[in-house]
Structure formats: structure tokens, C-alpha cells
Short mmCIF file of C-alpha atoms and ligand atoms in Angstrom, two decimals:
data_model
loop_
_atom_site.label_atom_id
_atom_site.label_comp_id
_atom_site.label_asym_id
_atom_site.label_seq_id
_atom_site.Cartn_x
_atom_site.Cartn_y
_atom_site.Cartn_z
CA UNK A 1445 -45.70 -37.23 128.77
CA UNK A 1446 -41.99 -37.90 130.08
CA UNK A 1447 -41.00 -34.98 132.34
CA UNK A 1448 -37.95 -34.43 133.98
CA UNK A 1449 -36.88 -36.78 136.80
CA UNK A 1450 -37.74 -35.68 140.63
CA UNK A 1451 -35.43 -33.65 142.08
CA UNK A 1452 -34.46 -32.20 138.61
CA UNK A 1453 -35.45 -29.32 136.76
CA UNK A 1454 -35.05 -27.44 133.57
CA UNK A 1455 -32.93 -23.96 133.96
CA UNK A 1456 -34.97 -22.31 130.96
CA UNK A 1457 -34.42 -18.62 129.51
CA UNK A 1458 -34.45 -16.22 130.31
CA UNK A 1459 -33.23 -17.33 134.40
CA UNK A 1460 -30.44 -18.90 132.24
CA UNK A 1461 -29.08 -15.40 131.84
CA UNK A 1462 -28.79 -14.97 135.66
CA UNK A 1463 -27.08 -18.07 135.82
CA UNK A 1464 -24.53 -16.66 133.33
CA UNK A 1465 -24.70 -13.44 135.14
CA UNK A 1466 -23.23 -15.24 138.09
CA UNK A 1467 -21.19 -17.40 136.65
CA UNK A 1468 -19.24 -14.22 134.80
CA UNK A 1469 -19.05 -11.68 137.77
CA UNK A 1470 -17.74 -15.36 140.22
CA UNK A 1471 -15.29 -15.57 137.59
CA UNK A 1472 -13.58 -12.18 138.01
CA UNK A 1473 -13.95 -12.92 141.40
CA UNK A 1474 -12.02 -15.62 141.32
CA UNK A 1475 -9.50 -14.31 138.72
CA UNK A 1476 -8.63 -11.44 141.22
CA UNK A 1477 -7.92 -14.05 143.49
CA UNK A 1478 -5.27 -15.89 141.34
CA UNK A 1479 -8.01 -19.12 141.40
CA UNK A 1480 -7.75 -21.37 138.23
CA UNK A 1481 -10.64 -23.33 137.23
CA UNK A 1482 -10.30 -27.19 138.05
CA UNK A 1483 -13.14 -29.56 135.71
CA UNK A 1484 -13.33 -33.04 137.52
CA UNK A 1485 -15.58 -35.76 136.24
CA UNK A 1486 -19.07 -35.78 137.62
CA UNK A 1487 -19.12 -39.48 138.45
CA UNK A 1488 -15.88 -40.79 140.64
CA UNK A 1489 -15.58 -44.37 142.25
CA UNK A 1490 -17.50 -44.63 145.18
CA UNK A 1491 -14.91 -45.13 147.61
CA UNK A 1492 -13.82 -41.82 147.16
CA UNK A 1493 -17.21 -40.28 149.05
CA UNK A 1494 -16.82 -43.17 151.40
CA UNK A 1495 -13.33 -42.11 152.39
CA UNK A 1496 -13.24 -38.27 151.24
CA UNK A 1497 -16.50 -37.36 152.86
CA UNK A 1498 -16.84 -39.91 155.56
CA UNK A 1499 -19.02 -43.01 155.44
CA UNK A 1500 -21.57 -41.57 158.35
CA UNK A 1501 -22.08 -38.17 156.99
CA UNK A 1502 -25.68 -38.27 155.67
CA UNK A 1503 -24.28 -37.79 151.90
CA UNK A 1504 -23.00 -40.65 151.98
CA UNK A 1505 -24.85 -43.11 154.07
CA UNK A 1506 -28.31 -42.35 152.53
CA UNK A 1507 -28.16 -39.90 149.59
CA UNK A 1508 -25.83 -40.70 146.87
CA UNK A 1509 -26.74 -41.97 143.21
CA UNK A 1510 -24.60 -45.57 143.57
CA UNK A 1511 -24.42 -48.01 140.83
CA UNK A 1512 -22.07 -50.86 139.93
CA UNK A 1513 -20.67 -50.51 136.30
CA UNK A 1514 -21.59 -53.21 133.60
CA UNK A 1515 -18.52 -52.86 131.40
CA UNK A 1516 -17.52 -55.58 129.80
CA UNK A 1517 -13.51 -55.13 130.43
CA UNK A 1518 -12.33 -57.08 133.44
CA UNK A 1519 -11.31 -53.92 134.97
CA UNK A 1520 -14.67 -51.91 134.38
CA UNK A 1521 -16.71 -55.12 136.11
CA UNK A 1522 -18.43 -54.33 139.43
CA UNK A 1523 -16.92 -51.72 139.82
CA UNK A 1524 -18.93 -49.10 142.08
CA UNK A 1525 -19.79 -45.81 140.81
CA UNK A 1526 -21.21 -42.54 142.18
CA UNK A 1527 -22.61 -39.35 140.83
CA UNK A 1528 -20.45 -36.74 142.52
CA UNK A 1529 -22.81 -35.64 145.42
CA UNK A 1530 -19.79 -33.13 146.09
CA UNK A 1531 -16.97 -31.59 144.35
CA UNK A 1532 -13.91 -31.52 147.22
CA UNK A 1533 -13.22 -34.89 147.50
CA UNK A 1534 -12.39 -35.20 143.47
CA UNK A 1535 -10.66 -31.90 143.54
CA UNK A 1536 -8.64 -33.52 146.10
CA UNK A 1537 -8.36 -36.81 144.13
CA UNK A 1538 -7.04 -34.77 141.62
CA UNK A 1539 -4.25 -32.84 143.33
CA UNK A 1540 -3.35 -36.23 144.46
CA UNK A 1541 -3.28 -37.92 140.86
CA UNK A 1542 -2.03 -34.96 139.10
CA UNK A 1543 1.04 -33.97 142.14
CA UNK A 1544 -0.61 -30.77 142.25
CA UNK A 1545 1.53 -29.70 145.04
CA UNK A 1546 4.67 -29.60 142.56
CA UNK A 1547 3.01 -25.81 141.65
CA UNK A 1548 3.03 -24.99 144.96
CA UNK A 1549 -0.56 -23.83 146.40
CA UNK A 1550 -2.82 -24.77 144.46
CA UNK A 1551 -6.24 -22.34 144.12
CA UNK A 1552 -8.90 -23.89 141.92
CA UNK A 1553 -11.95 -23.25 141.59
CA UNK A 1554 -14.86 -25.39 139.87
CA UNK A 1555 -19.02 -24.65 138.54
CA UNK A 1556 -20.78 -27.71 137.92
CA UNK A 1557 -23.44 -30.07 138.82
CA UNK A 1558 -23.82 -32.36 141.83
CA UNK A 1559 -26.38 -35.10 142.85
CA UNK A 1560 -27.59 -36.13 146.38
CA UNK A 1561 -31.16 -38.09 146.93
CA UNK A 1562 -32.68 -35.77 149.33
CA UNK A 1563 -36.36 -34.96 149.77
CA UNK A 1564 -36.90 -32.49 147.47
CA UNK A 1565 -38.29 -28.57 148.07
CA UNK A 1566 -37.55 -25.13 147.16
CA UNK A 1567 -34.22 -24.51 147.25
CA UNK A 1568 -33.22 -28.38 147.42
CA UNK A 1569 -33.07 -30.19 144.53
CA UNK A 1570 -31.35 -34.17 143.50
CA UNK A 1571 -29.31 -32.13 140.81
CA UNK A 1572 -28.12 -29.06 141.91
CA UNK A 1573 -25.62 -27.07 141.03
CA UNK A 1574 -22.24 -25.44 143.56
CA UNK A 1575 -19.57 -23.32 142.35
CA UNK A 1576 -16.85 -23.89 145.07
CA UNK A 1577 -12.94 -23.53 145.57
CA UNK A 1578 -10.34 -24.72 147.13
CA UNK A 1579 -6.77 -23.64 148.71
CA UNK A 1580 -4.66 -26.91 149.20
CA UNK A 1581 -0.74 -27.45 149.02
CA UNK A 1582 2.51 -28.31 151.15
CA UNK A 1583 2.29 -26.96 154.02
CA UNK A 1584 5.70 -25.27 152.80
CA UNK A 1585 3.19 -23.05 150.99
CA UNK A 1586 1.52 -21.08 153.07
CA UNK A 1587 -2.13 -23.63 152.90
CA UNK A 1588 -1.82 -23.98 156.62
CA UNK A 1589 -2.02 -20.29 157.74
CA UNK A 1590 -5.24 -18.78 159.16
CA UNK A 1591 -4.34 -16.26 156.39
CA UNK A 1592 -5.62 -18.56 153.71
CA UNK A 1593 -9.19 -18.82 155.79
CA UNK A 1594 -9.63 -15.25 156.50
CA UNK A 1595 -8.53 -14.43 152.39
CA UNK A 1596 -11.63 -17.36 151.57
CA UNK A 1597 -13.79 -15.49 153.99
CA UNK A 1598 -12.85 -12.13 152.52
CA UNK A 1599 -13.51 -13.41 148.84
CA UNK A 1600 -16.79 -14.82 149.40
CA UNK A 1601 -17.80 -11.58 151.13
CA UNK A 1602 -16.94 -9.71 148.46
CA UNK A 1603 -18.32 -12.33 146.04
CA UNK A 1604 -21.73 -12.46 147.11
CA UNK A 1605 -21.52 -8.13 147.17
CA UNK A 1606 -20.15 -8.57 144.03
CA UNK A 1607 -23.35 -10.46 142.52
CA UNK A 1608 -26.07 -7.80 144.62
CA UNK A 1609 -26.51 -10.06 147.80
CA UNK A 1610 -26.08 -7.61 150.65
CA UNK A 1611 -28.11 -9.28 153.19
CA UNK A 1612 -25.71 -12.34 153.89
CA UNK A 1613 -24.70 -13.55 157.66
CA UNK A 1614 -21.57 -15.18 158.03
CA UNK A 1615 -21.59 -18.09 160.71
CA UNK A 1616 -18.54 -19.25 161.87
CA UNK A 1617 -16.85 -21.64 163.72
CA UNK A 1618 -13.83 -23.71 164.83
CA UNK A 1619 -14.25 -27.62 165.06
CA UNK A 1620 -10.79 -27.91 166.58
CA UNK A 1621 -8.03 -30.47 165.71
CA UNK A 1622 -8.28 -34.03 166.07
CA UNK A 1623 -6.60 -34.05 169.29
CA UNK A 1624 -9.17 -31.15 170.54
CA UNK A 1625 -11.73 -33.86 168.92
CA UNK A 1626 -10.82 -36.97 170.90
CA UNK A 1627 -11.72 -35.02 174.23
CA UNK A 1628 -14.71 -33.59 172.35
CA UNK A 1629 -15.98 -36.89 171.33
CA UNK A 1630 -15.46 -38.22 174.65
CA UNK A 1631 -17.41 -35.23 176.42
CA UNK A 1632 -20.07 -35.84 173.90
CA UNK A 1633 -20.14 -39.10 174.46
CA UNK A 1634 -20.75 -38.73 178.26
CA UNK A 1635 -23.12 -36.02 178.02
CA UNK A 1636 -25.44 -38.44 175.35
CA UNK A 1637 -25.63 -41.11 177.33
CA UNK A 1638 -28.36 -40.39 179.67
CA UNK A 1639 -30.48 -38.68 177.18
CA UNK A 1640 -29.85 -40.17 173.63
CA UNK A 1641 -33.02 -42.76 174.03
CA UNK A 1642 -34.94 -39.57 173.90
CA UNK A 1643 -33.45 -38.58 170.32
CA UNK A 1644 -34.31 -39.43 166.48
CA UNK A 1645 -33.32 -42.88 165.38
CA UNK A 1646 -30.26 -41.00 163.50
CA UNK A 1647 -28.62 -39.29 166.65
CA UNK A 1648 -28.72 -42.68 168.51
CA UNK A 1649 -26.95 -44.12 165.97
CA UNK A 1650 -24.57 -41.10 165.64
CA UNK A 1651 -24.20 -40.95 169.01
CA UNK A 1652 -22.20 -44.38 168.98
CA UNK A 1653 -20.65 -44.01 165.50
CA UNK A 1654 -19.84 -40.42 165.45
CA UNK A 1655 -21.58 -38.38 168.38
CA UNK A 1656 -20.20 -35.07 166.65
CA UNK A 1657 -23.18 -35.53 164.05
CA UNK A 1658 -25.44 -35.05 166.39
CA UNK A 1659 -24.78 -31.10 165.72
CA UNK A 1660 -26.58 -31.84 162.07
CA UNK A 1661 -29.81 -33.16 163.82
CA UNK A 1662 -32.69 -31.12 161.99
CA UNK A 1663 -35.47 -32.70 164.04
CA UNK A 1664 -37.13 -30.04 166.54
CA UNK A 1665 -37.73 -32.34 169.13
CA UNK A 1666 -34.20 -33.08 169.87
CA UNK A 1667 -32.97 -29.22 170.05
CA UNK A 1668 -33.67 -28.59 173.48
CA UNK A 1669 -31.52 -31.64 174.50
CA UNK A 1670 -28.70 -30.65 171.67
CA UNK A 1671 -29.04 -27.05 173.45
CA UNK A 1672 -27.40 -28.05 176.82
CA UNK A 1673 -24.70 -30.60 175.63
CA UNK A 1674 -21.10 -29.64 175.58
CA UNK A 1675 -19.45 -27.28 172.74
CA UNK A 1676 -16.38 -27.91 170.80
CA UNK A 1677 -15.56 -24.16 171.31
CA UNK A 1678 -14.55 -25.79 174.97
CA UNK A 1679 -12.04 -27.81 173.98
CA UNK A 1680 -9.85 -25.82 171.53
CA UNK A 1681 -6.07 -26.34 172.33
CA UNK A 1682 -3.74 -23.56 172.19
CA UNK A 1683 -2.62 -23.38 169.24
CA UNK A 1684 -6.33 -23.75 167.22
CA UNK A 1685 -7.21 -21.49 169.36
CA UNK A 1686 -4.75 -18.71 168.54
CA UNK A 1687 -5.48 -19.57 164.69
CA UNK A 1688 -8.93 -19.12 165.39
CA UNK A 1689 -8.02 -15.36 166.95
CA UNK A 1690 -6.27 -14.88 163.81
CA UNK A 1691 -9.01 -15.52 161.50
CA UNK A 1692 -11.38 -13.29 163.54
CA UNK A 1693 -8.78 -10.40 163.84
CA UNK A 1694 -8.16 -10.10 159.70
CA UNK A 1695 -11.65 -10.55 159.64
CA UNK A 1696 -12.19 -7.65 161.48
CA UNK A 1697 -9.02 -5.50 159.92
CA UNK A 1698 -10.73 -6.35 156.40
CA UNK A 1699 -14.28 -5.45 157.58
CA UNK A 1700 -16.38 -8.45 157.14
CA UNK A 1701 -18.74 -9.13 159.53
CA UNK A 1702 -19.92 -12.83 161.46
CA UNK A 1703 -21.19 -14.10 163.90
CA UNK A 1704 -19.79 -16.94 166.38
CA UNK A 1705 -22.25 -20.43 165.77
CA UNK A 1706 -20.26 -23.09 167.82
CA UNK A 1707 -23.15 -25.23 167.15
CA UNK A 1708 -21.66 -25.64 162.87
CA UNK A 1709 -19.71 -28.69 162.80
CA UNK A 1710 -20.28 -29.34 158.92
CA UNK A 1711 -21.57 -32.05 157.11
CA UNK A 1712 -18.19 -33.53 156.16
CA UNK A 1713 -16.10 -35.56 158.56
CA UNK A 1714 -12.49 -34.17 157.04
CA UNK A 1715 -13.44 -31.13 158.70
CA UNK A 1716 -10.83 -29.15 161.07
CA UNK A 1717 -10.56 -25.53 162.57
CA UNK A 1718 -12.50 -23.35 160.96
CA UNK A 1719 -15.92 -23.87 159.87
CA UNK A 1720 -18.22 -21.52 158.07
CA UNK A 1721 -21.64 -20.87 156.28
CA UNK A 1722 -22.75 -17.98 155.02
CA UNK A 1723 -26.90 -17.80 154.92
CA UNK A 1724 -29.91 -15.51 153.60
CA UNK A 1725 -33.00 -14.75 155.14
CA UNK A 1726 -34.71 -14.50 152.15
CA UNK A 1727 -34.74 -18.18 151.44
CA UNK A 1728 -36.67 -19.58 154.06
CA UNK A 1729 -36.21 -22.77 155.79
CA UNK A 1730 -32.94 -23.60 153.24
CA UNK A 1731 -31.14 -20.84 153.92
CA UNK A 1732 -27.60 -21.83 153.67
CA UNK A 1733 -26.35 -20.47 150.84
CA UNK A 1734 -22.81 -21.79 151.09
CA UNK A 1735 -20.39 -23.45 153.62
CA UNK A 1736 -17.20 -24.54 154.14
CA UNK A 1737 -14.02 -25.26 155.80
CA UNK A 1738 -10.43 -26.48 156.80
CA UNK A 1739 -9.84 -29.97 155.80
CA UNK A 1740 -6.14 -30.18 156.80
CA UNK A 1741 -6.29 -34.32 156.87
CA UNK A 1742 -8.40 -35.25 153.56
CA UNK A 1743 -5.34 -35.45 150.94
CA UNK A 1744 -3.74 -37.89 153.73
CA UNK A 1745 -7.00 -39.87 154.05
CA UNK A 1746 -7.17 -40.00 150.56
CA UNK A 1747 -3.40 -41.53 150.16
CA UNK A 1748 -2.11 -38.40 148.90
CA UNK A 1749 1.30 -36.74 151.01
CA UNK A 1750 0.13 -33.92 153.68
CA UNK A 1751 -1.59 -30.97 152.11
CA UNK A 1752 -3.91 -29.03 154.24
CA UNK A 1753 -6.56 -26.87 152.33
CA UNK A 1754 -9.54 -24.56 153.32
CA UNK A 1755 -12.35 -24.51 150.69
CA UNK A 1756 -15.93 -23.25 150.45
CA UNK A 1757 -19.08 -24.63 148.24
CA UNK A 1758 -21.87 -22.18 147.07
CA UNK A 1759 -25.07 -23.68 146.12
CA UNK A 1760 -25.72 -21.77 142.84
CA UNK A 1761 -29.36 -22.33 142.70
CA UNK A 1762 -29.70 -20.89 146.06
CA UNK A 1763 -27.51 -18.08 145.09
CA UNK A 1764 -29.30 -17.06 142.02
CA UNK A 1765 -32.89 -17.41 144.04
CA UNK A 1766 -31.33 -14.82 146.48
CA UNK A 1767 -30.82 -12.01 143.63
CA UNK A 1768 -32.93 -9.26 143.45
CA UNK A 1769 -32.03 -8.96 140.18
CA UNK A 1770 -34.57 -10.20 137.81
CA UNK A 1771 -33.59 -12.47 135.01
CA UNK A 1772 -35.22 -9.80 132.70
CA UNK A 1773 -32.61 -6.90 133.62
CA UNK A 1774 -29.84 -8.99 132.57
CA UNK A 1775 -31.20 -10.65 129.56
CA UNK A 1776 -29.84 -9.15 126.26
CA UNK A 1777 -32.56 -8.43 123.84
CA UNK A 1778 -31.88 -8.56 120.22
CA UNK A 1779 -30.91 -4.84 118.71
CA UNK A 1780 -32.27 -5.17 115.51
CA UNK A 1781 -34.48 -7.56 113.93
CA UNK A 1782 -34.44 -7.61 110.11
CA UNK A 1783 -37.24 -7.82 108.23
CA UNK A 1784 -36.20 -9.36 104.37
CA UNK A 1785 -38.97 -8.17 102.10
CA UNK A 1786 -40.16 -10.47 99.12
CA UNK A 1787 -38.20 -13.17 96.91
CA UNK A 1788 -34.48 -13.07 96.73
CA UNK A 1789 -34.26 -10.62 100.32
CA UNK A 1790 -33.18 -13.83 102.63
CA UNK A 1791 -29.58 -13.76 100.78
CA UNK A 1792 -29.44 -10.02 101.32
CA UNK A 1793 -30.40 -10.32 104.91
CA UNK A 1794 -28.09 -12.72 105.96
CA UNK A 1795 -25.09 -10.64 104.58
CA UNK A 1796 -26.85 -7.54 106.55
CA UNK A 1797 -26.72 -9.58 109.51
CA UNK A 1798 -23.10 -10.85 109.13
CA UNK A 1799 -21.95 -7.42 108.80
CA UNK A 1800 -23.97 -6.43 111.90
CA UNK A 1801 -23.05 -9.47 114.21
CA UNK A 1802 -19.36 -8.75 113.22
CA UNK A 1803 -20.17 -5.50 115.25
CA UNK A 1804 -21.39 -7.10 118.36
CA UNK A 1805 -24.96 -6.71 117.59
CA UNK A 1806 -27.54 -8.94 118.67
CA UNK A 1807 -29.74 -9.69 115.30
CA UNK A 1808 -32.61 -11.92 114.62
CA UNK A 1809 -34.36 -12.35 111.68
CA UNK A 1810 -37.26 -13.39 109.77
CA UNK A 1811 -38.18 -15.00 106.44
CA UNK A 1812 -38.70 -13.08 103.00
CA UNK A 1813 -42.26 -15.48 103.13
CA UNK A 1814 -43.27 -13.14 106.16
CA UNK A 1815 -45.37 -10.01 105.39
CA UNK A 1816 -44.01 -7.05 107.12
CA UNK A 1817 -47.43 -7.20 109.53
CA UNK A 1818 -45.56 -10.37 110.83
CA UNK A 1819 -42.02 -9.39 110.95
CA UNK A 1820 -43.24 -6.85 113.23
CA UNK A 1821 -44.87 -9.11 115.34
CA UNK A 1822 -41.94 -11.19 115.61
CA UNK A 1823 -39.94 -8.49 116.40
CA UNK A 1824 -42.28 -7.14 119.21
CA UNK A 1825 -42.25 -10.18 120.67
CA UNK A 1826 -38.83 -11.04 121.14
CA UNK A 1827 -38.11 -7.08 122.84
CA UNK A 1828 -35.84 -6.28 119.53
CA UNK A 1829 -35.02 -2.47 119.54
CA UNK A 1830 -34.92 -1.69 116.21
CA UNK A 1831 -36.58 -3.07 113.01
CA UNK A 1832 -34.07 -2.88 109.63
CA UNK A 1833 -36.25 -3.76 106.13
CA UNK A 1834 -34.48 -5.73 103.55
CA UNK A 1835 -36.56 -4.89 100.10
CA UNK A 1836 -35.55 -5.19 96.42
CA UNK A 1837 -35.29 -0.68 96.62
CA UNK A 1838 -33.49 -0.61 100.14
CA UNK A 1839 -30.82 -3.33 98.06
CA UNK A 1840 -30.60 -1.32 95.00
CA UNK A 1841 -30.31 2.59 96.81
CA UNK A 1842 -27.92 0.37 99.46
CA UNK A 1843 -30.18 2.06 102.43
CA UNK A 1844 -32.40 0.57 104.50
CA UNK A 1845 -35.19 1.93 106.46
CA UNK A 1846 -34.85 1.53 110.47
CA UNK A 1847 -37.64 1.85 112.74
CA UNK A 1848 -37.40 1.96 116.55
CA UNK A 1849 -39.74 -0.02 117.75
CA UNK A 1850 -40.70 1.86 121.01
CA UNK A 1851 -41.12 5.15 119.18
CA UNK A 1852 -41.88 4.15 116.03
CA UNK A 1853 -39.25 6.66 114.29
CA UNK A 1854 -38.22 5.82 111.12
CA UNK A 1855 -34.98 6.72 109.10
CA UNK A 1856 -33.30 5.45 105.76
CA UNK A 1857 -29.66 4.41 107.28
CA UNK A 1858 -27.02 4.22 104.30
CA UNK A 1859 -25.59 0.33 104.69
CA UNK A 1860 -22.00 2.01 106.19
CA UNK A 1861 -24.03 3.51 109.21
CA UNK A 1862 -26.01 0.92 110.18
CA UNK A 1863 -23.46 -0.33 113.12
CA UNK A 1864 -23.34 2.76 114.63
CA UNK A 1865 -26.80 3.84 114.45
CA UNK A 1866 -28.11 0.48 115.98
CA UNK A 1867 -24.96 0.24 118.48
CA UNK A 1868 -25.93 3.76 119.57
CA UNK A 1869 -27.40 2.73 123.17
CA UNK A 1870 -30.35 4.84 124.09
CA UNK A 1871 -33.90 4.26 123.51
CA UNK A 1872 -34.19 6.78 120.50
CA UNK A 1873 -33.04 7.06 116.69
P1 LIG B 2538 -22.61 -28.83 151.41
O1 LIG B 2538 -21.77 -29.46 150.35
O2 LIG B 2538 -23.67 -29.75 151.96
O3 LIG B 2538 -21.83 -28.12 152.43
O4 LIG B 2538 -23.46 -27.72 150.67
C1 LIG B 2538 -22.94 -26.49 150.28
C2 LIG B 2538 -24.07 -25.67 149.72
O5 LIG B 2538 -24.63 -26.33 148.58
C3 LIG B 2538 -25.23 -25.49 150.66
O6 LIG B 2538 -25.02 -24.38 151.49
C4 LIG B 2538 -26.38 -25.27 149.71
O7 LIG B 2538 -26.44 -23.91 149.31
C5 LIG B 2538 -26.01 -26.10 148.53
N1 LIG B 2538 -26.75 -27.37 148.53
C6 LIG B 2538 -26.46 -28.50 149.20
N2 LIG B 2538 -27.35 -29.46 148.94
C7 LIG B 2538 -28.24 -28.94 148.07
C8 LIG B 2538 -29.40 -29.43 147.39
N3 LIG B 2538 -29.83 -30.67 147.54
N4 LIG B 2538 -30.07 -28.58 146.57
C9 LIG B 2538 -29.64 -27.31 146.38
N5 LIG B 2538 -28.55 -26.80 146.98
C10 LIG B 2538 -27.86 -27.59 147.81
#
């Protein structure tokens, strides 16, 4: 048997409806925001991650999808590809190739797949899926101000109530600019050496290439040692600083709640100022269920003119395991399921359910092979509400009898009423 590939999984009704469910109320979200949806391809050149996200982030040193293209044309030959394993750096590609910044700030926002070779578990997967945004343009446009951040922080806040996830904490963070960094790095540097041959393979090597890393170590035996080295909330100049008391104090003003983590430096290099997540108890040892932050430099690392921009990505399948909704409440059951009795009914049945659909109904139906014993099973089965026979006498009277299934009333609905009387929500006839 050929199953799916590991890492990867089927989304399957009915938890497909609490994808959509998402998806829809994100959407509003983001329309109330003035956000526009941005599509960018799923597989980019390489050298975008390298550059965009930073050659020793783990993304991109261990856990992207690479492969060199086989085309035939010249320009298609060895040419290295990657599956997106993130969705900023071609957003940012594309406000670069597209001069974006001629509309002014630019809010997009984006729902798709990404890929990263990780170790999979619950809540981690090789294909996963993020719905993120970003706020990037001239800094003639307002991207700059601590505004933008605390508006982000405000819309996720109200995103996440939005889809029935009270139980959220915000972490949050400023990593500083890269002048703040520089003394940072150095301090880290300093405080590493006498202890880093006592870390993980990984922070010795960060700890030459880029010590800041060392914040991402996961490895418990290291934490004590990460515990007492120096904190980036130490070195903030003036001026990040005072943007940082900005974001806090709308923060406040609006009512969202966080807490100060000076230990979240990000995965992503391009990372300045502030820096978020926002995580859920409820999911266990994964329980970031989105983060984000200021990249002020990445359009200028990426060739493109100066265009700071603060953006966020949710991990969707994280977000939909922390519902306490259940795929079931959201689900739309069919309203009627119609029955066609006998040879000839299938022609009358489909017109029946034209006229019906027309009327935003849900209809199924069956076959005019089935005997009604069966039709009712098939209804039953698939939660219909109502049951509508289709016989040679219901055609010729132009009536048709309609049973609720759950009470098992019965009426004989002229062909004119039929909308209403199935549209009619309640559970009776
Ligand atoms: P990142 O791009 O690493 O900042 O991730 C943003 C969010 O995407 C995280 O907070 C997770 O919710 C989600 N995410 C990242 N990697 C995975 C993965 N392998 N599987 C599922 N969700 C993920």
C-alpha cells in the first residue's frame, strides 16, 4: 500500500470544515484590517532562504526540501530549488519584483503550505500549513512605527478570540538593532567562551558563527548554562528602547495582555526590535502557535530599496488542534436528502434539487434503483434533516411528502413550499 509520505498527512472531512472555519473568520480578520491576500509560489530559488532567512538558522542549514532543476533550457539547468520552508522571504521577493512600495504600505496576508524536514510529532509535521501577514513599505509610510507592531499584536489577539482560543500567552520581546547587536554578539561571545565545550554540538558551532542562536538551543542540558548568559534586553539603545515602551504602552491602552521573554530571539536572522510568539498550553511540548517580528533589513538584504516590515506566521495546524470546537459543530449537514422513487424519478429529482440548491440548501440524493428502506439509510447516515420522496403520484399531484428524520413527522409540501419549509431552521416540521 502507498501511504502518504512522512511528515505528511491527509486533512480529511469533516476536520476539513474547521480548517475552512478558520480560514473564513482569519479572513474577516484580516479584511477589517485593510490586509490583501498575497499567493507566492510554493517553491522559490534557494538562495532566497539562504539570504532571506539566514544560512545558519536551522531552516535553512538542515531542514529544507533542496533540489537542482533538470530542465532542459539553458536557463532552467542546475538551477537550485527549494520548497518554501517559509512564506516571508517570497512575500518579500515579491514586493521587491513587483515595486510594491509604489502603493504605499503594503498589508498582505497569505494561507498556504510550507515544508521543513524536521523530526516529525504531534503538532510538527514536513508539510504544514501557516497563514501569516506582513506590514512592509517606505519608511515614508508609516512601516517603521511601533504603531504597526502594537496594530499586528492587537489583530492577532483579536484573531485567535475571534476563532474561540481564549487561553493564548503572548511572549514578547525586543532583539534590538544591529548596532544594539554588535555589542550583544560581542557580550555573548565573551560570556560562551569558558563554557561552550560544555554545550550541544549545534551551540558550539553557533557560538562562533552566530552566538545569538544559542537562544534556540532546545537541548535541556544546556539551559542552566543559557540561564546565566547575558540578555539582549541589556543592550537596547535609546531609541529601540523607547519603541519598545511604545509597543508595550498601546498594548496596554488596547488591553492585550504579555508577558516579557527576553530569552525569544526568533528563528530568522532578519530579525530586529520586536519579537513575539503567542503559545497554548493545550498543545504540549509544541506549543507555539505563532511568532513573529520586525524585519526592518530583509528587503535590503534581498536587493530590494529600504522597506522595513513587521509580520507574524500562525501555524494553522496548531491553531485548529487548539479549538475547542469540534469539527462536527461546524460541519454543514445536508437539509434534505431526496429519495426518487421507481423508473423515470432520477430526472424529476434532479430538477427538485436544482430548484432547492438555487435556495441555498444543502441536498443529496439517491438513485430511483434504491428502495426507500435504503434511501433512508443513506440519509441517516449522512445527518440529512429532512427526507423529500420523488414518486410517479408526488410528480403528478406536484407535492411531495417530507419527513423529518429526527421526529419522523411527515407532511405533503406543495413543490412552491418546499424552500421554505426545509430552510425553516429548527429541528421540527
Ligand atoms: P516559524 O516560521 O518557525 O516562526 O513558525 C511559525 C509557526 O509555524 C510556529 O509557531 C508553529 O505554529 C508553526 N510551525 C513551524 N514549523 C512547523 C512544523 N514543522 N509543523 C507544524 N507547524 C509548524
Amino acid at each position: 500500500m502507498i501511504k502518504s509520505p512522512r511528515g505528511t498527512r491527509d486533512l480529511l472531512p469533516p476536520d476539513t470544515a474547521l480548517w475552512n472555519f478558520v480560514e473564513a473568520a482569519v479572513r474577516d480578520v484580516f479584511r477589517a484590517y485593510n490586509f490583501h491576500e498575497i499567493r507566492t509560489p510554493i517553491f522559490e530559488s534557494t538562495e532566497l532562504f539562504a539570504r532571506g532567512v539566514g544560512e545558519e538558522t536551522d531552516i535553512v542549514a538542515k531542514e529544507m526540501f533542496t533540489w537542482e532543476d533538470r530542465g532542459r533550457a539553458e536557463s532552467d539547468k542546475g538551477q537550485s530549488l527549494t520548497l518554501r520552508p517559509e512564506n516571508t522571504a517570497g512575500v518579500v521577493r515579491a514586493y521587491i519584483e513587483h515595486k510594491l512600495w509604489d502603493r504605499g504600505l503594503s498589508k498582505l496576508f497569505y494561507i498556504g503550505p510550507q515544508f521543513r524536514r524536521e523530526r516529525p510529532q504531534k503538532g510538527r509535521y514536513r508539510q504544514f500549513y501557516q497563514i501569516g501577514a506582513e506590514v512592509i513599505g517606505p519608511a515614508t509610510s508609516g512601516s517603521e512605527s511601533p504603531a504597526r507592531d502594537a496594530e499586528v499584536l492587537e489583530l492577532l489577539a483579536t484573531l485567535l478570540d475571534r476563532v474561540g482560543i481564549t487561553d493564548w500567552t503572548l511572549e514578547l520581546n525586543s532583539v534590538g538593532c544591529p548596532n544594539d547587536r554588535a555589542k550583544f554578539n560581542e557580550a555573548l561571545r565573551n560570556a560562551l567562551q569558558p563554557v561552550v565545550n560544555k554545550m550541544c554540538a549545534d551551540c558550539q558551532r553557533r557560538a562562533v558563527t552566530n552566538p545569538l542562536r544559542v537562544f534556540d538551543c532546545k537541548v535541556p542540558e544546556d539551559q542552566p548554562i543559557i540561564e546565566t548568559l547575558p540578555r539582549i534586553s541589556q543592550f537596547l539603545d535609546e531609541p529601540c528602547r523607547t519603541d519598545f515602551e511604545q509597543v508595550k504602552e498601546i498594548l496596554k491602552t488596547v488591553a492585550v495582555p504579555y508577558v516579557l521573554n527576553d530569552r525569544l530571539v526568533r528563528g530568522l536572522d532578519y530579525y530586529q526590535k520586536t519579537t513575539f510568539e503567542f503559545t497554548h498550553g493545550a498543545l504540549g511540548a509544541q506549543n507555539a502557535i505563532l511568532g513573529g517580528g520586525r524585519y526592518d533589513g530583509l528587503s535590503e538584504a534581498l536587493g530590494g530599496p529600504a522597506a522595513p516590515g513587521i509580520g507574524f506566521a500562525i501555524g494553522e495546524d496548531r491553531l485548529v488542534l487548539s479549538l475547542s470546537e469540534s469539527a462536527e459543530s461546524v460541519v454543514r449537514k445536508p437539509d434534505v436528502y431526496i429519495a426518487p422513487l421507481g423508473a423515470g424519478m432520477n430526472r424529476e429529482a434532479a430538477r427538485l434539487a436544482r430548484e432547492l440548491r438555487r435556495h441555498d440548501l444543502v441536498v443529496d440524493l439517491g438513485d430511483e434503483s434504491f428502495r426507500l428502506k435504503k434511501s433512508f439509510e443513506a440519509a441517516d447516515k449522512m445527518g440529512a434533516r429532512y427526507i423529500l420522496i420523488v414518486g410517479e403520484n408526488e410528480v403528478k399531484a406536484d407535492a411531495f411528502a417530507l419527513k423529518h428524520l429526527a421526529s419522523g413527522e411527515q407532511v405533503t409540501v406543495p413543490r412552491g413550499d418546499l424552500p421554505g419549509r426545509i430552510g425553516k431552521s429548527g429541528t421540527g416540521l
